[in-house]
Every structure is written in C-alpha cells, then in structure tokens.
GROMACS .gro file of C-alpha atoms in nm:
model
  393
    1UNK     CA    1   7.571   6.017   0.010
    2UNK     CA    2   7.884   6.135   0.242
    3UNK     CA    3   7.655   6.470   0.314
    4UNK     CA    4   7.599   6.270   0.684
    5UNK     CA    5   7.950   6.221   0.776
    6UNK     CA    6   8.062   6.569   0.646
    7UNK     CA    7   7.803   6.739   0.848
    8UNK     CA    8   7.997   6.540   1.152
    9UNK     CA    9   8.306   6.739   1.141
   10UNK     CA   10   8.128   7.076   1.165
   11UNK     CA   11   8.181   6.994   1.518
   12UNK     CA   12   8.493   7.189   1.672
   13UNK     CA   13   8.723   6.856   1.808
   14UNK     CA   14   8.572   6.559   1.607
   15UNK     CA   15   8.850   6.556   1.314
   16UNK     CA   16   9.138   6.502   1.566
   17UNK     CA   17   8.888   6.296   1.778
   18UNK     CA   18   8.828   6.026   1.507
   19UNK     CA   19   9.180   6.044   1.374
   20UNK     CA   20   9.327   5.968   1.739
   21UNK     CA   21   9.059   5.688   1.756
   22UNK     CA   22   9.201   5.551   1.437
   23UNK     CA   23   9.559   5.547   1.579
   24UNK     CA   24   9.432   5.371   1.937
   25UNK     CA   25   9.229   5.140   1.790
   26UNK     CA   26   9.540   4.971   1.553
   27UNK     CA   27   9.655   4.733   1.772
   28UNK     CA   28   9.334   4.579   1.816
   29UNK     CA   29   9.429   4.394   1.498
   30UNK     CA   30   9.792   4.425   1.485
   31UNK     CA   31   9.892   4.288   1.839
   32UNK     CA   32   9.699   3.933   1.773
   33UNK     CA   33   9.856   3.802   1.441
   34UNK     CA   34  10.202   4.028   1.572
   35UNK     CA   35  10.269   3.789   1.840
   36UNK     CA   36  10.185   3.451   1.631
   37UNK     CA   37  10.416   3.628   1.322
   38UNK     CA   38  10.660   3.674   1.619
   39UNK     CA   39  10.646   3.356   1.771
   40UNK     CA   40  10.620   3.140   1.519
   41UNK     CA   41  10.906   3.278   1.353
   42UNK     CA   42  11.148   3.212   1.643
   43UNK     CA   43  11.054   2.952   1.808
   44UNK     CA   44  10.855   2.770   1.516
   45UNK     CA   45  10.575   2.644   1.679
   46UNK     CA   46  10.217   2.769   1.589
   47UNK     CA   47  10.066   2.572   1.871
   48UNK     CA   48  10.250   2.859   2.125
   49UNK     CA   49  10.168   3.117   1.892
   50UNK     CA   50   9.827   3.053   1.872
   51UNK     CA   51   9.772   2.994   2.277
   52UNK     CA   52   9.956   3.285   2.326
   53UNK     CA   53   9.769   3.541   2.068
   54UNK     CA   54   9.472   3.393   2.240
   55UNK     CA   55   9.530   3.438   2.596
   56UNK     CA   56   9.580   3.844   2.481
   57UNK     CA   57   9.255   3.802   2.308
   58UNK     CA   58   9.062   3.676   2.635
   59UNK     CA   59   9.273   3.899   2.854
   60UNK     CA   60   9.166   4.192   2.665
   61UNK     CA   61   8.803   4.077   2.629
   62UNK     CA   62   8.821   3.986   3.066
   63UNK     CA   63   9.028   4.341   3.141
   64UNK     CA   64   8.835   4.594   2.902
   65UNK     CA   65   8.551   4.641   3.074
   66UNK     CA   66   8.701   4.662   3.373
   67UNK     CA   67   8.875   4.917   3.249
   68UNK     CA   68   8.579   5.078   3.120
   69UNK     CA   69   8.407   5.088   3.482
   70UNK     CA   70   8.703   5.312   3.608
   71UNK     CA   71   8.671   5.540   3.315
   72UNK     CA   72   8.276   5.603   3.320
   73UNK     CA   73   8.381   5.647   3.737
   74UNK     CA   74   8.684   5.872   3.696
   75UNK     CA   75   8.647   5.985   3.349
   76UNK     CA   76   8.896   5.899   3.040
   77UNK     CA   77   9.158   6.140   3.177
   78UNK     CA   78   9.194   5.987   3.450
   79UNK     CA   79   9.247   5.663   3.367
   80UNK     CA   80   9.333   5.544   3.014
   81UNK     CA   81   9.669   5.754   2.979
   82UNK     CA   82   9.817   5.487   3.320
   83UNK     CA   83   9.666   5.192   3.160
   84UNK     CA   84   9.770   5.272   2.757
   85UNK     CA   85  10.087   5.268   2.948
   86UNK     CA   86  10.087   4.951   3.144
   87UNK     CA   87   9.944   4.787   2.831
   88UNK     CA   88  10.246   4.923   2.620
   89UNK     CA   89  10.519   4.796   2.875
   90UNK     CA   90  10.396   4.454   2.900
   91UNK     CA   91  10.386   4.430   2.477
   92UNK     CA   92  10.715   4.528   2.528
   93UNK     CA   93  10.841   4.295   2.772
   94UNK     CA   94  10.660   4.019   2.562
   95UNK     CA   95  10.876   4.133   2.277
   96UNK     CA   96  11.184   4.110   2.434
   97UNK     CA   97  11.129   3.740   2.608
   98UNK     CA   98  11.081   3.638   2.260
   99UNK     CA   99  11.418   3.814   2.110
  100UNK     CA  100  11.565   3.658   2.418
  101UNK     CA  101  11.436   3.311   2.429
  102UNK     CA  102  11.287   3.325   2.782
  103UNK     CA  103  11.047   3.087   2.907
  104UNK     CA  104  10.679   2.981   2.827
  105UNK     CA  105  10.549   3.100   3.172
  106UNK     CA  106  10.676   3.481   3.109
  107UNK     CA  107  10.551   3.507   2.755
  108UNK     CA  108  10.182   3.426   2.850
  109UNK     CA  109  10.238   3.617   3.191
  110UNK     CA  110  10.308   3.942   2.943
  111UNK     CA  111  10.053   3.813   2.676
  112UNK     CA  112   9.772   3.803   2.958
  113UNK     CA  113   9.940   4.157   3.116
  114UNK     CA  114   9.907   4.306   2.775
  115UNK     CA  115   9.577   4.288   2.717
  116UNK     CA  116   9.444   4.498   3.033
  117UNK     CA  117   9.416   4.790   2.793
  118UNK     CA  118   9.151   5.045   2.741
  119UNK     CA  119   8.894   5.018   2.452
  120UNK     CA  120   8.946   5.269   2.189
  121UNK     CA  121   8.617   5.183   1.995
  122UNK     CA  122   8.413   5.224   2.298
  123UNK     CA  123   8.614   5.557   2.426
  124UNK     CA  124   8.557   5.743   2.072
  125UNK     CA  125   8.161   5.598   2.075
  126UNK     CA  126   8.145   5.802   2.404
  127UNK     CA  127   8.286   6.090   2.313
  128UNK     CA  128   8.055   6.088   1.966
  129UNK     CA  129   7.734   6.042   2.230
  130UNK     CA  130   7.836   6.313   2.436
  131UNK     CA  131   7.802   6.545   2.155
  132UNK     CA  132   7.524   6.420   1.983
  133UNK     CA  133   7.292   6.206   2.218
  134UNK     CA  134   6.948   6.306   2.067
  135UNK     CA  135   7.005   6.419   1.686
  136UNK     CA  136   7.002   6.166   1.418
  137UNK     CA  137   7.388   6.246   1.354
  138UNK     CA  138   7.471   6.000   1.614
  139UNK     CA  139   7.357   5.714   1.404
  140UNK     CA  140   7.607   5.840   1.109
  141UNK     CA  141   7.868   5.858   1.401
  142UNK     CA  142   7.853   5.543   1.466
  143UNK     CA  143   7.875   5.412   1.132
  144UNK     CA  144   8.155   5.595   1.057
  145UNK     CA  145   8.320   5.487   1.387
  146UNK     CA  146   8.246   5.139   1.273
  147UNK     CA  147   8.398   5.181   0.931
  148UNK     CA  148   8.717   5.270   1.100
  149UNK     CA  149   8.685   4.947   1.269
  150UNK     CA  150   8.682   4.779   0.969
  151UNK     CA  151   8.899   4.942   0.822
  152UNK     CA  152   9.156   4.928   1.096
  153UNK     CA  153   9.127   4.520   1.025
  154UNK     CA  154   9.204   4.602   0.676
  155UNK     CA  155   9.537   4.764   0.715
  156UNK     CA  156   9.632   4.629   1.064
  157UNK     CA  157   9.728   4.279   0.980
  158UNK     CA  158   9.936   4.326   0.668
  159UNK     CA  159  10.115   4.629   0.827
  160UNK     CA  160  10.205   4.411   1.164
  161UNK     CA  161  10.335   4.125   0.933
  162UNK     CA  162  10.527   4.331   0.752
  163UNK     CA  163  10.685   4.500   0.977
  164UNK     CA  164  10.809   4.136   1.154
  165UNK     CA  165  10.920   4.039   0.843
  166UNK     CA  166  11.099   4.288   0.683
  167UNK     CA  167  11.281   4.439   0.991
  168UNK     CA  168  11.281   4.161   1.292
  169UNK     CA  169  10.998   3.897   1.432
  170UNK     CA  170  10.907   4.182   1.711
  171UNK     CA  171  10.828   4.463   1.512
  172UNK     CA  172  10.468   4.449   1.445
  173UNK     CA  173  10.409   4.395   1.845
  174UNK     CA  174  10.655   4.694   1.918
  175UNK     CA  175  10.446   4.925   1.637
  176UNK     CA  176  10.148   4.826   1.764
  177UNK     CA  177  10.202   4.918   2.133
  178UNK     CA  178  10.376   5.270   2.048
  179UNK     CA  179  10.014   5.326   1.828
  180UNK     CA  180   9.816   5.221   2.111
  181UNK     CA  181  10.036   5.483   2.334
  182UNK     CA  182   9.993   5.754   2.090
  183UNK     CA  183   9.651   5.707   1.984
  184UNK     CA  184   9.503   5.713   2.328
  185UNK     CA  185   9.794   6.022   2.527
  186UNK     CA  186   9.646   6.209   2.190
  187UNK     CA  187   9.278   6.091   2.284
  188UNK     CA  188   9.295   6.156   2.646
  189UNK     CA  189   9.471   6.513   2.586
  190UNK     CA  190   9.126   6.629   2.362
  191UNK     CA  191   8.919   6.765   2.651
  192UNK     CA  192   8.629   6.895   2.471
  193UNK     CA  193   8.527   6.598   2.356
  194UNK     CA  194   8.548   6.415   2.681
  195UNK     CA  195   8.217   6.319   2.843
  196UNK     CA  196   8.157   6.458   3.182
  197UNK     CA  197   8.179   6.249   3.499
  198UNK     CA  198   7.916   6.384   3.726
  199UNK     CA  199   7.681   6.135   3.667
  200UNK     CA  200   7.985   5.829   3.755
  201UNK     CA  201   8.105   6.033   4.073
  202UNK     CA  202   7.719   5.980   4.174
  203UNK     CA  203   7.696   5.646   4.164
  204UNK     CA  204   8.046   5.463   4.212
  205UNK     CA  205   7.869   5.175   4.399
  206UNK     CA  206   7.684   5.085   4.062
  207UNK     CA  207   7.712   4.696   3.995
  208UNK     CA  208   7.859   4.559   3.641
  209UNK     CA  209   7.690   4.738   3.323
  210UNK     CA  210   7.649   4.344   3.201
  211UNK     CA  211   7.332   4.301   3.436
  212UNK     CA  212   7.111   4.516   3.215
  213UNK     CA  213   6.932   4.276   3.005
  214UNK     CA  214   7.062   4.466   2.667
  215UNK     CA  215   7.410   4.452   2.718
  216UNK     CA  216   7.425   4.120   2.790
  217UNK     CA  217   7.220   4.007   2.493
  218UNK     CA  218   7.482   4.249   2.293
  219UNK     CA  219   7.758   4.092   2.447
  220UNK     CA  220   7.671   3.732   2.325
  221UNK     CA  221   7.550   3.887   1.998
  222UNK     CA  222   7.907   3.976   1.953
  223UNK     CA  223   8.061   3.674   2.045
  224UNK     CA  224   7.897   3.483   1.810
  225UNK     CA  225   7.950   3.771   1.524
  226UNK     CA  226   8.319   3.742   1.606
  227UNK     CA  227   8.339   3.372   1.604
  228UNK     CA  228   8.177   3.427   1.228
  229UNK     CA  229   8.464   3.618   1.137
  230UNK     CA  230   8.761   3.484   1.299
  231UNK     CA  231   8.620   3.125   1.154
  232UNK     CA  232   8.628   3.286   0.820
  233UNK     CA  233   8.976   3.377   0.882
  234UNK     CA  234   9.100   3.076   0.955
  235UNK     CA  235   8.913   2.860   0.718
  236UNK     CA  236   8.973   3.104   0.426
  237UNK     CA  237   9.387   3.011   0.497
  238UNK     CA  238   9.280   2.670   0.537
  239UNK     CA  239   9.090   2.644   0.213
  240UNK     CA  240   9.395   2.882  -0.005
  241UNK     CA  241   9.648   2.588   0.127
  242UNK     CA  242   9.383   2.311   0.034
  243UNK     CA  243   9.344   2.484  -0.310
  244UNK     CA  244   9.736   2.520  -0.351
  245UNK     CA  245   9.715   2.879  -0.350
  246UNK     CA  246   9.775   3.013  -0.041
  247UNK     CA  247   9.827   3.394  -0.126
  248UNK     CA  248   9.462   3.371  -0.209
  249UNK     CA  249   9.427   3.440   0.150
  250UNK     CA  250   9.476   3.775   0.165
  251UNK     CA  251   9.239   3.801  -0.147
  252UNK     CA  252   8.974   3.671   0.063
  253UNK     CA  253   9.002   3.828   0.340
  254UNK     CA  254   9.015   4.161   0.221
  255UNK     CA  255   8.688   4.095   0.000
  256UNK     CA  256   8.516   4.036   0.343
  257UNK     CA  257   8.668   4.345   0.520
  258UNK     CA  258   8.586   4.609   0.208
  259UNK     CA  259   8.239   4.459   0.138
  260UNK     CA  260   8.194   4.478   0.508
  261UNK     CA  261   8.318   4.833   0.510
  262UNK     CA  262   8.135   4.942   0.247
  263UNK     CA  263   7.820   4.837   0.338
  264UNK     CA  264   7.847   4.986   0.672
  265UNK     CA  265   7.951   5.341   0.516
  266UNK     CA  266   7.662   5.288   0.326
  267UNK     CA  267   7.413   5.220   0.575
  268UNK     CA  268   7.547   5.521   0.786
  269UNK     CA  269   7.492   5.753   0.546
  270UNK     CA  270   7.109   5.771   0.519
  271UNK     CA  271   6.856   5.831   0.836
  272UNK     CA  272   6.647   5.548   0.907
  273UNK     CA  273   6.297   5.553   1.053
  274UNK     CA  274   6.266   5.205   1.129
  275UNK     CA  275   6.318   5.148   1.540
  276UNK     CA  276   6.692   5.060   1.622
  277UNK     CA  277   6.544   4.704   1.758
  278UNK     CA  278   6.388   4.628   1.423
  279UNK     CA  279   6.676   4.696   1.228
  280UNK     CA  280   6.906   4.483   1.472
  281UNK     CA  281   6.681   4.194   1.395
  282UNK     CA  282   6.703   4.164   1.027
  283UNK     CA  283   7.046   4.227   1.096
  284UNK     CA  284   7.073   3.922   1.287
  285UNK     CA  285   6.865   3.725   1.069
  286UNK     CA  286   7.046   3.826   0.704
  287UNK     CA  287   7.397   3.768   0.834
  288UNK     CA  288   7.287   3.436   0.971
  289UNK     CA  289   7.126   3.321   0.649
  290UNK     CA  290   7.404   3.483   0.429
  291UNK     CA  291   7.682   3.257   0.653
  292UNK     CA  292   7.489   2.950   0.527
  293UNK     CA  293   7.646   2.912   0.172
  294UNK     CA  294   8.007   2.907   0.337
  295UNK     CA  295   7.973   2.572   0.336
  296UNK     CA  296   7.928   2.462  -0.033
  297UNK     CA  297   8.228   2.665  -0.172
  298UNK     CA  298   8.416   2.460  -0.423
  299UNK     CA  299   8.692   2.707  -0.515
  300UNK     CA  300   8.842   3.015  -0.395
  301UNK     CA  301   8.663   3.216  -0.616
  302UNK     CA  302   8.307   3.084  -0.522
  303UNK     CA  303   8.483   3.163  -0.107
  304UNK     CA  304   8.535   3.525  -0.226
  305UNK     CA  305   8.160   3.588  -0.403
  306UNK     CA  306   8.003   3.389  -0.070
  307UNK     CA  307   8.208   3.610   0.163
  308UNK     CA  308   8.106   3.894  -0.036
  309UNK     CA  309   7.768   3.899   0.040
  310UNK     CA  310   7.803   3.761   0.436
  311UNK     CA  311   7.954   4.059   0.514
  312UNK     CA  312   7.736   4.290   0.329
  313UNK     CA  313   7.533   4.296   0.607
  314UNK     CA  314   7.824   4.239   0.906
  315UNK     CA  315   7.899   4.592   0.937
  316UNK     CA  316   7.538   4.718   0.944
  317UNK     CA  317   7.441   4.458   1.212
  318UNK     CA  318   7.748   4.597   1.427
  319UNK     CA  319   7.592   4.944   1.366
  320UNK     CA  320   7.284   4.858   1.492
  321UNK     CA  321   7.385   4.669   1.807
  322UNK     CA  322   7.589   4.985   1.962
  323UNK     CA  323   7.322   5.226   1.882
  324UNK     CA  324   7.039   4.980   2.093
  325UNK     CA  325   7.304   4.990   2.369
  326UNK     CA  326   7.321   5.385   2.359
  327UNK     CA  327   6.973   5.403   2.334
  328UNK     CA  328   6.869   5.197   2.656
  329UNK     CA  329   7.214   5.271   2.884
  330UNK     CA  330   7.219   5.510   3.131
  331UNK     CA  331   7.488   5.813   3.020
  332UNK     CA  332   7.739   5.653   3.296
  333UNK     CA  333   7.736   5.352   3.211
  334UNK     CA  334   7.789   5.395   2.833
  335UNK     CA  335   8.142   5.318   2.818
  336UNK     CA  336   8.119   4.991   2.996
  337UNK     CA  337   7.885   4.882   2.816
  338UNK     CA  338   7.989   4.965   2.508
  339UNK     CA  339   8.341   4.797   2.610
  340UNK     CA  340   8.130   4.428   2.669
  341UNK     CA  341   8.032   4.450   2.319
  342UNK     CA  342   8.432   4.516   2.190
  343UNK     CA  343   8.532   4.228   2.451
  344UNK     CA  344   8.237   3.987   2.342
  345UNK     CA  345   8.379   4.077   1.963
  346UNK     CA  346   8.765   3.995   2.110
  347UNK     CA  347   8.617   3.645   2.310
  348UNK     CA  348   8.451   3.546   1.978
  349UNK     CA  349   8.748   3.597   1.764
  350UNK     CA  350   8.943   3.404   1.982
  351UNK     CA  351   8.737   3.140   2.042
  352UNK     CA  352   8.604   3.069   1.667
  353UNK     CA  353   8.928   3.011   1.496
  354UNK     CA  354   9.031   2.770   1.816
  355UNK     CA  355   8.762   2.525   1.726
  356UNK     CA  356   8.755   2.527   1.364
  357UNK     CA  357   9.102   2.520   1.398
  358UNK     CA  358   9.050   2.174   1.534
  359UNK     CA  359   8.805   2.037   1.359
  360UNK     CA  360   9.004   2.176   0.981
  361UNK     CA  361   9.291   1.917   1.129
  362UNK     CA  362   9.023   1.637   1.187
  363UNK     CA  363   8.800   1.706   0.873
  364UNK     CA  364   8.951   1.906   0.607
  365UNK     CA  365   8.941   2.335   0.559
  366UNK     CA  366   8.536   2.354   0.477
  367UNK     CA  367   8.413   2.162   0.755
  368UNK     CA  368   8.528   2.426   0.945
  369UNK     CA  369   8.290   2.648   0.852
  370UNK     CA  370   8.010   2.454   1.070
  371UNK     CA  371   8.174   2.697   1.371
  372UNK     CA  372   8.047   2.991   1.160
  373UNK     CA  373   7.736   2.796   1.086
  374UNK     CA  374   7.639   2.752   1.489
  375UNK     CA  375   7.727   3.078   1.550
  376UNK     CA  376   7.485   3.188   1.320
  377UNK     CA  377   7.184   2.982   1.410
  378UNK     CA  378   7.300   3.153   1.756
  379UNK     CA  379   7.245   3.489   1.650
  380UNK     CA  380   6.932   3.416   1.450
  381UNK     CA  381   6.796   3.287   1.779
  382UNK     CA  382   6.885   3.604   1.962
  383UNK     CA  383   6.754   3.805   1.681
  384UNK     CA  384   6.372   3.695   1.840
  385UNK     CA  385   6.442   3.858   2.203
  386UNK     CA  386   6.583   4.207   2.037
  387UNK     CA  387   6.244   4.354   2.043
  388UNK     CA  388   6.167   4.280   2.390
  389UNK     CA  389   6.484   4.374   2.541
  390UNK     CA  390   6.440   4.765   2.502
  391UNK     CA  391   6.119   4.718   2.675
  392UNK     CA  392   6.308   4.497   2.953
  393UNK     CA  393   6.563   4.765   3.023
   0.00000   0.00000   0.00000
C-alpha cells in the first residue's frame, strides 16, 4: 500500500522538499486559533478574537494569489523568501500590540498585514508537478501533499494553544511565524526542485489564473468544502458545551482530521483509471450526502461516528480537485491557480464558523450545522458542471 509514496522519494530533493513544506505550511493552522487563544486571553473578548482571526483568514485568502502571480512570473526564489518575511514581521508586531495593550485599529492593521503570505501547499504542489507532470506518481504526490495538510491541522492547533498557555498568550503566533520563516528560506534555498520560469517571463501580461473556467469552479468548490469544516469546528465546541463536556472537542475534531487523513493516504496510494473529472464528481456528491446526518446527532458520540464517515471522503475530494487544476492549467499558471483553491479553502473556513456562529447563539449548537448543510447542496450542485469544465478550458 505505501509502495506509491516510497517510490516518490527515489527522487534526489523530494525528502527535504516535503519536509520543508511541512514546516511552511504550520501556520496555516496555528496563526488562526493563535491570535483568538491570544486575544481572548488578554483582553477577554471573543467577539475581537474572532474578527480579528478572521480578517487574517480573508487577508490570506485576498493576498495569496497575488502572491502566487509574482512567483509563477519571477519564480519562488525570487519572491517568497521577501514576503515569508513581511508576513513574519507583521505576526510579530500583532504579538506585541497585544502584550502591550495597543489599540483595535493596529491589531487588525497587522492581522490583515499578516496574512499577505505565500502558499506553502500550492508552492510544494508545483515543485511535485515539475518533476512528475505526465507519470501517474503525480497523483500519489498529491495525496501525500494533501495528507500533510491534514495532518498539519492535526498537530497545528493543539501545539499553538499550548504554547499560549503554558508560556505567554503570544506564543503560538510567535511559533507560528518563525515556522512559516523557516519552512519557506529552507523551501526557497532547494533549487532543484524549483520549477523553471521561462514560460512566466513569456507572458507577464497574462490576466488572473481565476478566469479559466476550472479554477474558478475549484475555487468555489473549496469555499464551500471549507465552510463544511470550519462549521464542524465550531458546532462540534458548541455541541461538547451543550453536552457538558467540553473536552469532547478535541475528541471530535481529531476523529474528523485522522479519518480525513486516512482516507486520503489511502486513496493516494493506488492508480486510478477513472478520468480525474469523474472522480471529482462522486467526490462532490458523497461528501455532500455524508454532511447530511450532522444534523440528527443526539450525543457526542453519535457527532464523532457521523464525522467519521463525512470526512472519509473530504480528503479524497481535495485530491481530486488539485489534480483537475494541474491537468487543464497551463505550466505558468499552476501556482496561481493552485493558490485560489488554498485561499477559497481559507475564505470558507472563515466564513462558515461566522454564520453558524450566529445562528448556534439564536438556535442552539445543532442548528448550526444547516451552514454545513447549504454548503453541501452547493457542492453537489457544482459536482454536475465538473465534467464539462475540462472540455471548457
């Protein structure tokens, strides 16, 4: 079963290319629940912390692409060394107007200053591409690469917290901006993995990688895969306090992130026949119909089986919407585009947990799970245009 991924480190560069990747791609879901730990701990409102972790969010999901054009122009080198810098400063500058009580105005100016950061996920996809565009290893690549996502979101959260807590509110921010520093100088310093830049320098005048019909429909796939998840994130906390157990949480949580993981390793491991289109549209369809029982959980236990099996299929789906991108994008365009579908993942997470978030205060914890239920009629909507958009492109 691991005979795929092994046979993806016979390459010379892709064990310190993946392990950098690993290290840049931490604060993706350390900086987030770092600044509400931080905030809400000194200050005590979780109104600020919350606006504030999601102006980053939106910042990052605005900037990253962005970001991304400059690097498919200039190549990573070039660029995401400067902005893994800028991105650091401004974490730390939002650390230390929260250790020194400054005002409103400059914590959201650093929030929204820290998120102009480069996309590790989409820099390490492009580097995997360049060395196998063509051979069915790429698919196992970007399984792999997606595990690490996950399993970044595993270990990322707990380590932030408890960091803040056991040293002072602004050390899971601080840790997450010196990984983000390391990860990517280590990243950008790997030159034979780097993907060339001819094709950019060629055509700099190329408009946004979002008007090509697939990237856009990724894009909004994402958002509404990543308002599944952060809904489930916020309910789950919601329904642990409801219950009178809110440790159960964590338990909850992490059964979504391994059988998410899981699956996905799974999935990458074998070589499938069946077009990338196809297999993006049962994706699509099974996560929406597995999101469905969410709503008739009556304890935390049932929460934990029904999460189980939603995100059985979560990690797969994610699979299958980069490879469609890297299949229909031109080579210098790949790391934009890849880039919308990290940002529509950030926009989604931000924007899921904001209204269920609402509506748990109006209605109660499993209401909130209609957020996760829309998004998923959303996605099994967009599952019907998959197979055309190749052809569009």
């Amino acid at each position: 079963m691991a005979g795929q991924y092994r046979t993806l480190f016979q390459e010379p560069g892709t064990k310190p290319l993946t392990a950098a990747g690993l290290v840049a791609r931490m604060p993706l879901s350390m900086v987030g629940i770092g600044v509400i730990t931080m905030v809400s701990s000194t200050t005590g409102s979780y109104a600020l912390a919350g606006a504030l972790a999601a102006s980053y969010a939106v910042s990052a999901a605005i900037a990253g692409p962005q970001v991304a054009r400059f690097v498919d122009r200039f190549g990573q080198r070039r660029v995401i060394p400067f902005v893994a810098a800028f991105s650091a400063v401004a974490i730390a500058l939002l650390a230390l107007t929260s250790a020194s009580g400054g005002p409103e105005w400059l914590l959201f100016t650093t929030a929204i200053l820290a998120g102009i950061a480069p996309s590790a996920p989409a820099l390490v996809r492009a580097r995997w591409t360049h060395l196998l565009r063509g051979t069915p290893r790429l698919h196992a690549a970007y399984a792999w690469e997606t595990v690490l996502d996950e399993a970044s979101f595993i270990l990322g959260p707990p380590l932030s917290i408890g960091l803040s807590v056991a040293l002072f509110p602004q050390a899971g921010p601080l840790v997450a901006g010196a990984f983000l520093l390391v990860g990517v100088l280590w990243l950008a310093g790997q030159r034979h993995t780097e993907p060339p830049v001819r094709a950019a320098l060629q055509s700099s005048r190329r408009s946004s990688a979002l008007r090509e019909p697939t990237v856009a429909l990724v894009a909004v796939v994402m958002v509404a895969l990543g308002a599944i998840i952060g809904t489930i994130d916020v309910v789950s906390v919601a329904f642990a306090e409801q219950e009178g157990a809110p440790v159960a949480a964590s338990i909850v949580l992490s059964v979504y992130a391994i059988s998410s993981c899981a699956a996905g390793f799974l999935f990458g491991s074998r070589e499938w026949k069946t077009p990338t289109p196809r297999l993006l549209r049962l994706g699509l369809l099974a996560t929406a119909v597995t999101v469905l029982p969410l709503l008739w959980v009556p304890t935390i236990a049932a929460l934990c089986v029904a999460v189980f099996v939603s995100g059985i299929f979560f990690a797969p789906t994610m699979i299958m919407a980069a490879k469609l991108i890297e299949e229909v994008v031109p080579e210098d365009a790949l790391t934009e585009s890849l880039t919308w579908s990290t940002a529509g993942l950030g926009f989604g997470t931000a924007l899921g947990p904001a209204i269920a978030g609402s509506i748990i205060d109006a209605h109660g914890a499993t209401d909130g799970f209609w957020v996760a239920i829309v998004a998923a009629a959303l996605l099994a909507g967009l599952s019907f245009t998959v197979a055309d958009a190749r052809q569009r492109t």
